[in-house]
mmCIF file of C-alpha atoms and ligand atoms in Angstrom:
data_model
loop_
_atom_site.group_PDB
_atom_site.id
_atom_site.type_symbol
_atom_site.label_atom_id
_atom_site.label_comp_id
_atom_site.label_asym_id
_atom_site.label_seq_id
_atom_site.Cartn_x
_atom_site.Cartn_y
_atom_site.Cartn_z
ATOM 1 C CA MET A 52 17.795 -30.119 -55.577
ATOM 2 C CA PHE A 53 15.184 -30.696 -52.864
ATOM 3 C CA ASP A 54 17.410 -31.248 -49.862
ATOM 4 C CA TYR A 55 17.382 -28.124 -47.684
ATOM 5 C CA ASN A 56 20.966 -28.482 -46.476
ATOM 6 C CA LYS A 57 22.281 -28.850 -50.016
ATOM 7 C CA ARG A 58 20.429 -25.717 -51.084
ATOM 8 C CA LEU A 59 21.689 -23.905 -48.004
ATOM 9 C CA ASN A 60 25.276 -24.897 -48.772
ATOM 10 C CA ARG A 61 24.872 -23.594 -52.294
ATOM 11 C CA ALA A 62 23.538 -20.317 -50.901
ATOM 12 C CA LEU A 63 26.563 -20.118 -48.574
ATOM 13 C CA GLU A 64 28.906 -20.689 -51.518
ATOM 14 C CA PHE A 65 27.240 -17.807 -53.364
ATOM 15 C CA PHE A 66 27.572 -15.663 -50.250
ATOM 16 C CA ASP A 67 31.276 -16.493 -49.780
ATOM 17 C CA GLU A 68 32.090 -15.757 -53.414
ATOM 18 C CA CYS A 69 30.224 -12.472 -53.773
ATOM 19 C CA THR A 70 31.627 -8.996 -53.204
ATOM 20 C CA HIS A 71 28.319 -7.121 -53.618
ATOM 21 C CA ILE A 72 24.789 -7.968 -52.481
ATOM 22 C CA LEU A 73 21.602 -6.466 -53.909
ATOM 23 C CA ILE A 74 18.665 -7.118 -51.580
ATOM 24 C CA LEU A 75 15.183 -7.042 -53.136
ATOM 25 C CA GLY A 76 12.724 -6.771 -50.259
ATOM 26 C CA GLY A 77 9.185 -7.805 -51.212
ATOM 27 C CA PRO A 78 5.791 -8.064 -49.535
ATOM 28 C CA GLY A 79 6.563 -11.604 -48.265
ATOM 29 C CA LEU A 80 9.324 -10.127 -46.120
ATOM 30 C CA GLY A 81 6.780 -7.730 -44.658
ATOM 31 C CA TYR A 82 4.393 -10.613 -43.929
ATOM 32 C CA GLU A 83 7.037 -12.330 -41.827
ATOM 33 C CA VAL A 84 7.094 -9.351 -39.484
ATOM 34 C CA GLY A 85 3.312 -8.947 -39.434
ATOM 35 C CA LEU A 86 2.914 -6.242 -42.088
ATOM 36 C CA PHE A 87 0.197 -7.785 -44.221
ATOM 37 C CA THR A 88 -1.067 -5.883 -47.242
ATOM 38 C CA TYR A 89 -4.081 -8.118 -47.878
ATOM 39 C CA GLY A 90 -6.125 -10.899 -46.370
ATOM 40 C CA ALA A 91 -7.417 -11.860 -42.968
ATOM 41 C CA ASP A 92 -4.169 -11.043 -41.177
ATOM 42 C CA MET A 93 -4.345 -7.370 -42.108
ATOM 43 C CA ASP A 94 -3.803 -4.989 -39.215
ATOM 44 C CA PRO A 95 -7.157 -4.575 -37.376
ATOM 45 C CA ASP A 96 -7.066 -0.801 -38.031
ATOM 46 C CA LEU A 97 -7.122 -1.428 -41.792
ATOM 47 C CA HIS A 98 -9.365 -4.480 -42.009
ATOM 48 C CA PRO A 99 -12.647 -2.503 -42.006
ATOM 49 C CA TYR A 100 -11.596 -0.760 -45.235
ATOM 50 C CA MET A 101 -11.155 -4.127 -46.963
ATOM 51 C CA ALA A 102 -14.700 -5.161 -46.092
ATOM 52 C CA LYS A 103 -16.404 -1.815 -46.686
ATOM 53 C CA TYR A 104 -14.777 -0.956 -50.016
ATOM 54 C CA LEU A 105 -14.166 -4.553 -51.200
ATOM 55 C CA LEU A 106 -10.444 -3.933 -51.635
ATOM 56 C CA PHE A 107 -8.350 -6.708 -53.157
ATOM 57 C CA ASN A 108 -5.325 -5.416 -51.301
ATOM 58 C CA ILE A 109 -4.398 -2.322 -49.357
ATOM 59 C CA GLU A 110 -2.954 -0.572 -52.402
ATOM 60 C CA ASN A 111 -6.450 -0.490 -53.951
ATOM 61 C CA GLY A 112 -7.484 1.751 -51.082
ATOM 62 C CA PHE A 113 -5.392 4.641 -52.402
ATOM 63 C CA GLN A 114 -7.289 4.505 -55.676
ATOM 64 C CA VAL A 115 -10.896 3.683 -54.819
ATOM 65 C CA LEU A 116 -11.643 5.322 -51.471
ATOM 66 C CA PRO A 117 -13.834 8.468 -51.681
ATOM 67 C CA ASP A 118 -12.086 11.746 -50.797
ATOM 68 C CA PRO A 119 -13.687 12.178 -47.334
ATOM 69 C CA ALA A 120 -12.383 8.762 -46.244
ATOM 70 C CA LEU A 121 -8.793 9.368 -47.374
ATOM 71 C CA PRO A 122 -7.299 11.357 -44.447
ATOM 72 C CA ALA A 123 -8.196 8.638 -41.898
ATOM 73 C CA PHE A 124 -7.078 5.901 -44.289
ATOM 74 C CA TYR A 125 -3.721 7.625 -44.871
ATOM 75 C CA ALA A 126 -3.329 8.075 -41.117
ATOM 76 C CA LYS A 127 -3.950 4.403 -40.365
ATOM 77 C CA TYR A 128 -1.788 3.212 -43.250
ATOM 78 C CA ARG A 129 0.982 5.515 -42.105
ATOM 79 C CA LYS A 130 0.758 4.329 -38.491
ATOM 80 C CA VAL A 131 1.023 0.659 -39.497
ATOM 81 C CA PHE A 132 3.656 0.852 -42.242
ATOM 82 C CA TYR A 133 5.668 3.904 -41.278
ATOM 83 C CA ASP A 134 5.303 5.170 -37.707
ATOM 84 C CA ASN A 135 4.909 1.957 -35.660
ATOM 85 C CA ILE A 136 7.124 -0.593 -37.396
ATOM 86 C CA PRO A 137 7.587 -3.806 -35.380
ATOM 87 C CA ASP A 138 11.031 -5.028 -34.325
ATOM 88 C CA SER A 139 12.182 -7.650 -36.800
ATOM 89 C CA LYS A 140 14.671 -10.408 -36.028
ATOM 90 C CA VAL A 141 14.892 -11.400 -39.700
ATOM 91 C CA HIS A 142 15.974 -7.861 -40.661
ATOM 92 C CA ALA A 143 18.458 -7.754 -37.780
ATOM 93 C CA ASP A 144 19.928 -11.130 -38.848
ATOM 94 C CA LEU A 145 20.047 -9.958 -42.437
ATOM 95 C CA PHE A 146 21.977 -6.858 -41.421
ATOM 96 C CA ASP A 147 24.526 -8.965 -39.505
ATOM 97 C CA LEU A 148 24.849 -11.233 -42.522
ATOM 98 C CA VAL A 149 25.359 -8.638 -45.259
ATOM 99 C CA ARG A 150 27.231 -5.846 -43.487
ATOM 100 C CA ARG A 151 30.588 -7.486 -44.228
ATOM 101 C CA LYS A 152 29.972 -6.987 -47.984
ATOM 102 C CA HIS A 153 28.997 -4.036 -50.182
ATOM 103 C CA TYR A 154 25.216 -4.051 -50.177
ATOM 104 C CA PHE A 155 22.209 -2.098 -51.368
ATOM 105 C CA VAL A 156 18.491 -2.570 -50.674
ATOM 106 C CA MET A 157 15.618 -2.147 -53.120
ATOM 107 C CA GLN A 158 12.580 -2.071 -50.882
ATOM 108 C CA CYS A 159 9.322 -2.411 -52.799
ATOM 109 C CA ASN A 160 7.034 -1.887 -49.783
ATOM 110 C CA PRO A 161 7.225 1.639 -48.411
ATOM 111 C CA ASP A 162 7.573 0.360 -44.820
ATOM 112 C CA ARG A 163 10.631 1.279 -42.745
ATOM 113 C CA THR A 164 11.629 -2.165 -41.428
ATOM 114 C CA PHE A 165 15.133 -2.013 -42.910
ATOM 115 C CA GLU A 166 15.924 1.334 -41.313
ATOM 116 C CA LYS A 167 14.639 0.158 -37.950
ATOM 117 C CA ALA A 168 17.092 -2.760 -38.199
ATOM 118 C CA LYS A 169 20.014 -0.298 -38.634
ATOM 119 C CA PHE A 170 20.354 -0.452 -42.423
ATOM 120 C CA PRO A 171 21.655 3.026 -43.331
ATOM 121 C CA PRO A 172 19.027 5.048 -45.272
ATOM 122 C CA GLU A 173 21.641 5.915 -47.903
ATOM 123 C CA ASN A 174 21.799 2.197 -48.814
ATOM 124 C CA ILE A 175 18.050 1.892 -49.412
ATOM 125 C CA PHE A 176 15.922 2.695 -52.464
ATOM 126 C CA TYR A 177 12.216 2.982 -51.586
ATOM 127 C CA MET A 178 10.857 2.111 -55.006
ATOM 128 C CA ALA A 179 7.227 2.820 -54.157
ATOM 129 C CA GLY A 180 7.901 6.350 -52.908
ATOM 130 C CA ASP A 181 7.265 7.860 -49.480
ATOM 131 C CA ALA A 182 4.191 7.127 -47.362
ATOM 132 C CA HIS A 183 4.724 10.246 -45.201
ATOM 133 C CA LEU A 184 4.770 12.722 -48.125
ATOM 134 C CA LEU A 185 2.062 14.357 -50.216
ATOM 135 C CA GLN A 186 2.111 15.605 -53.812
ATOM 136 C CA CYS A 187 -0.262 17.343 -56.225
ATOM 137 C CA ALA A 188 -2.727 14.728 -57.518
ATOM 138 C CA ASN A 189 -2.448 16.313 -60.980
ATOM 139 C CA ALA A 190 1.366 16.452 -60.820
ATOM 140 C CA CYS A 191 1.220 20.125 -61.817
ATOM 141 C CA CYS A 192 4.550 20.747 -60.078
ATOM 142 C CA ALA A 193 7.534 18.857 -58.691
ATOM 143 C CA LYS A 194 6.762 19.790 -55.067
ATOM 144 C CA VAL A 195 6.382 17.164 -52.347
ATOM 145 C CA PHE A 196 5.652 18.047 -48.751
ATOM 146 C CA GLU A 197 5.186 16.435 -45.373
ATOM 147 C CA MET A 198 1.804 14.864 -44.706
ATOM 148 C CA PRO A 199 0.065 15.965 -41.454
ATOM 149 C CA SER A 200 0.758 13.492 -38.644
ATOM 150 C CA ALA A 201 -1.510 10.480 -38.171
ATOM 151 C CA GLU A 202 -2.923 12.094 -35.012
ATOM 152 C CA GLU A 203 -3.741 15.331 -36.866
ATOM 153 C CA LEU A 204 -5.429 13.467 -39.717
ATOM 154 C CA LEU A 205 -7.455 11.326 -37.330
ATOM 155 C CA SER A 206 -8.587 14.392 -35.398
ATOM 156 C CA GLY A 207 -10.074 15.901 -38.555
ATOM 157 C CA THR A 208 -7.238 17.922 -40.119
ATOM 158 C CA PRO A 209 -7.987 17.868 -43.876
ATOM 159 C CA LEU A 210 -5.369 17.104 -46.490
ATOM 160 C CA PRO A 211 -3.747 20.369 -47.633
ATOM 161 C CA VAL A 212 -4.302 21.557 -51.193
ATOM 162 C CA CYS A 213 -1.553 21.864 -53.792
ATOM 163 C CA PRO A 214 0.416 25.076 -53.140
ATOM 164 C CA GLU A 215 0.711 25.734 -56.901
ATOM 165 C CA CYS A 216 -2.666 24.943 -58.501
ATOM 166 C CA GLY A 217 -4.890 24.712 -55.410
ATOM 167 C CA GLY A 218 -6.027 21.226 -56.470
ATOM 168 C CA LYS A 219 -6.179 18.009 -54.466
ATOM 169 C CA THR A 220 -3.108 16.373 -52.957
ATOM 170 C CA ARG A 221 -2.488 12.685 -52.437
ATOM 171 C CA ILE A 222 0.042 10.293 -50.943
ATOM 172 C CA ASN A 223 3.414 10.270 -52.713
ATOM 173 C CA LEU A 224 3.346 6.596 -53.729
ATOM 174 C CA ASP A 225 3.806 5.210 -57.226
ATOM 175 C CA THR A 226 0.682 3.089 -57.130
ATOM 176 C CA PHE A 227 -1.873 5.078 -59.181
ATOM 177 C CA PRO A 228 -2.777 4.134 -62.769
ATOM 178 C CA ASP A 229 -2.510 7.753 -64.005
ATOM 179 C CA LYS A 230 1.305 7.800 -63.784
ATOM 180 C CA ASN A 231 1.236 11.174 -62.017
ATOM 181 C CA PHE A 232 3.789 10.081 -59.432
ATOM 182 C CA VAL A 233 6.144 12.946 -58.577
ATOM 183 C CA PRO A 234 9.659 11.750 -57.723
ATOM 184 C CA SER A 235 10.906 13.583 -54.641
ATOM 185 C CA PRO A 236 14.537 14.801 -54.550
ATOM 186 C CA THR A 237 15.286 11.902 -52.151
ATOM 187 C CA PHE A 238 13.670 9.408 -54.534
ATOM 188 C CA THR A 239 15.761 10.715 -57.457
ATOM 189 C CA GLU A 240 18.917 10.470 -55.369
ATOM 190 C CA GLN A 241 18.026 6.892 -54.372
ATOM 191 C CA ILE A 242 17.576 5.884 -58.031
ATOM 192 C CA GLN A 243 20.999 7.307 -58.863
ATOM 193 C CA LYS A 244 22.596 5.426 -55.960
ATOM 194 C CA HIS A 245 20.904 2.213 -57.053
ATOM 195 C CA HIS A 246 22.110 2.625 -60.661
ATOM 196 C CA SER A 247 25.607 3.362 -59.539
ATOM 197 C CA PHE A 248 25.633 0.310 -57.206
ATOM 198 C CA VAL A 249 24.422 -2.054 -59.949
ATOM 199 C CA ARG A 250 26.859 -0.563 -62.458
ATOM 200 C CA ARG A 251 29.772 -1.215 -60.082
ATOM 201 C CA ALA A 252 28.562 -4.632 -58.956
ATOM 202 C CA ARG A 253 27.254 -6.364 -62.048
ATOM 203 C CA LYS A 254 30.621 -7.184 -63.581
ATOM 204 C CA ARG A 255 32.075 -8.278 -60.252
ATOM 205 C CA LYS A 256 30.570 -10.892 -57.981
ATOM 206 C CA LEU A 257 27.007 -9.796 -57.453
ATOM 207 C CA LEU A 258 24.602 -11.806 -55.335
ATOM 208 C CA ILE A 259 20.910 -10.910 -55.535
ATOM 209 C CA LEU A 260 18.843 -11.788 -52.467
ATOM 210 C CA GLU A 261 15.167 -11.905 -53.461
ATOM 211 C CA LEU A 262 13.222 -11.933 -50.226
ATOM 212 C CA GLY A 263 9.502 -12.611 -50.473
ATOM 213 C CA CYS A 264 9.142 -10.782 -53.768
ATOM 214 C CA SER A 265 5.910 -11.263 -55.613
ATOM 215 C CA ILE A 266 6.078 -13.008 -58.971
ATOM 216 C CA ARG A 267 3.850 -10.195 -60.231
ATOM 217 C CA ASN A 268 4.364 -6.455 -60.096
ATOM 218 C CA HIS A 269 4.050 -5.101 -56.603
ATOM 219 C CA PHE A 270 4.232 -1.329 -56.229
ATOM 220 C CA GLY A 271 5.697 -1.288 -59.726
ATOM 221 C CA LEU A 272 8.452 -3.802 -58.997
ATOM 222 C CA CYS A 273 8.780 -7.231 -60.530
ATOM 223 C CA ALA A 274 11.875 -8.516 -58.752
ATOM 224 C CA MET A 275 12.144 -11.619 -60.888
ATOM 225 C CA GLN A 276 12.490 -9.506 -64.023
ATOM 226 C CA ILE A 277 15.371 -7.592 -62.456
ATOM 227 C CA SER A 278 17.191 -10.745 -61.288
ATOM 228 C CA GLU A 279 16.638 -12.625 -64.486
ATOM 229 C CA TYR A 280 17.752 -9.702 -66.635
ATOM 230 C CA LEU A 281 20.951 -9.259 -64.637
ATOM 231 C CA ALA A 282 21.649 -13.008 -64.463
ATOM 232 C CA ARG A 283 21.170 -13.364 -68.213
ATOM 233 C CA ARG A 284 23.415 -10.407 -69.050
ATOM 234 C CA PHE A 285 26.143 -11.071 -66.502
ATOM 235 C CA PRO A 286 27.173 -14.702 -65.980
ATOM 236 C CA GLY A 287 28.818 -13.926 -62.622
ATOM 237 C CA VAL A 288 25.503 -12.887 -61.056
ATOM 238 C CA ARG A 289 24.014 -15.327 -58.525
ATOM 239 C CA VAL A 290 20.487 -15.310 -57.124
ATOM 240 C CA ILE A 291 19.077 -16.581 -53.838
ATOM 241 C CA ARG A 292 15.297 -16.526 -54.201
ATOM 242 C CA ILE A 293 13.262 -17.099 -51.050
ATOM 243 C CA ASN A 294 9.554 -17.105 -51.794
ATOM 244 C CA ARG A 295 7.320 -18.953 -49.391
ATOM 245 C CA HIS A 296 3.940 -17.898 -50.728
ATOM 246 C CA GLU A 297 4.181 -18.334 -54.498
ATOM 247 C CA ALA A 298 5.502 -20.930 -56.909
ATOM 248 C CA LEU A 299 9.225 -20.681 -57.569
ATOM 249 C CA SER A 300 10.708 -20.642 -61.004
ATOM 250 C CA PHE A 301 13.938 -19.684 -62.680
ATOM 251 C CA GLU A 302 15.353 -20.662 -66.021
ATOM 252 C CA ARG A 303 18.882 -21.172 -64.784
ATOM 253 C CA THR A 304 18.243 -23.239 -61.726
ATOM 254 C CA SER A 305 21.362 -25.349 -62.208
ATOM 255 C CA GLU A 306 24.148 -22.816 -61.905
ATOM 256 C CA GLN A 307 23.072 -19.372 -60.891
ATOM 257 C CA THR A 308 20.325 -19.792 -58.333
ATOM 258 C CA ALA A 309 19.406 -21.254 -54.980
ATOM 259 C CA LEU A 310 15.649 -21.518 -54.459
ATOM 260 C CA PHE A 311 13.845 -21.708 -51.119
ATOM 261 C CA ASP A 312 10.201 -21.965 -50.136
ATOM 262 C CA GLU A 313 11.062 -22.032 -46.444
ATOM 263 C CA PRO A 314 10.476 -18.943 -44.257
ATOM 264 C CA ILE A 315 12.953 -16.131 -44.948
ATOM 265 C CA ALA A 316 13.688 -15.930 -41.222
ATOM 266 C CA ARG A 317 14.821 -19.569 -41.170
ATOM 267 C CA VAL A 318 17.090 -19.349 -44.213
ATOM 268 C CA VAL A 319 18.695 -16.074 -43.122
ATOM 269 C CA ALA A 320 19.186 -17.331 -39.547
ATOM 270 C CA ASP A 321 20.813 -20.529 -40.831
ATOM 271 C CA MET A 322 23.123 -18.575 -43.139
ATOM 272 C CA LEU A 323 24.099 -16.281 -40.273
ATOM 273 C CA SER A 324 24.644 -19.252 -37.989
ATOM 274 C CA ALA A 325 27.052 -20.722 -40.546
ATOM 275 C CA ARG A 326 28.701 -17.354 -41.196
ATOM 276 C CA PRO A 327 28.524 -15.532 -37.857
ATOM 277 C CA ALA A 328 29.373 -11.852 -37.824
ATOM 278 C CA PRO A 329 31.653 -10.355 -35.162
ATOM 279 C CA LYS A 330 30.088 -8.081 -32.587
ATOM 280 C CA ARG A 331 31.566 -4.947 -34.133
ATOM 281 C CA GLY A 332 32.961 -3.750 -37.443
ATOM 282 C CA ARG A 333 33.013 -5.432 -40.791
ATOM 283 C CA PRO A 334 34.088 -9.094 -40.738
ATOM 284 C CA LYS A 335 37.035 -9.945 -42.968
ATOM 285 C CA ALA A 336 37.438 -13.284 -44.759
ATOM 286 C CA PRO A 337 34.520 -15.730 -44.862
ATOM 287 C CA THR A 338 34.736 -18.586 -42.381
ATOM 288 C CA PRO A 339 35.167 -22.166 -43.661
ATOM 289 C CA SER A 340 32.101 -24.146 -44.603
ATOM 290 C CA VAL A 341 30.091 -25.265 -41.587
ATOM 291 C CA ARG A 342 27.367 -27.859 -41.654
ATOM 292 C CA PRO A 343 24.054 -26.075 -41.063
ATOM 293 C CA ARG A 344 21.901 -26.770 -38.048
ATOM 294 C CA GLN A 345 19.516 -29.678 -38.393
ATOM 295 C CA ARG A 346 15.831 -28.883 -37.977
HETATM 296 ZN ZN1 LIG B 229 -1.047 21.210 -58.367
#
């Protein structure tokens, strides 16, 4: 089904039918708002690290940078992906689209774009962990604590040592090969909320929105595995996969999926245009089918 409007109408049918929406936010969604994790479009503050340390992507930096370079790297990473998040129309449109349903977000990048667009934090699972927290690098204890601010780190404040063993600390992200990630109490609570959402939703009408998710693991998440597992187990599950940067594939393309390689912003804006949300509150019944805008 190559025609865009036909695929969009299928996506709208899935949206009208569903009661619950699971949003899987991937790196491609970040790219659309300027949060690049590799390549020439990387934020200028982070680009020098790519050249100097020959990083394949920004996640490599957490693993291969020497200790003296880490505080400034953490500070710059934190400024780009946590403290100074850009305004995002695609996230705002997405919020207006999904807020009339039960929804939950699995965000594989640790950036805060969803929260900035008014998604309630209690509806978000940050699968990669928290970019503003530190933990013991040896995972000797379950403690996590606030990282010094970007300004403090850039002005020479060293990373604190572990309060239990006195060893090194590091960023609380699940991106290291040693599996020493320490789940914070918030992280554990988010996992429980995610499980409980999927348990409630999977036997009802669950729509999975895969937005720019990598076909490979990214920060430990392979979104396609999650969607395909749920779609295989539960015939009522539908999937809208929007992936502009990588080849699209899905075994059950005929019935359960709508595939897009257009920009996420375009597809979400067209869905919202066909299913406009009221200014306030939660919209009630879906509106009748409307022919999408021609481009
Ligand atoms: Zn320790």
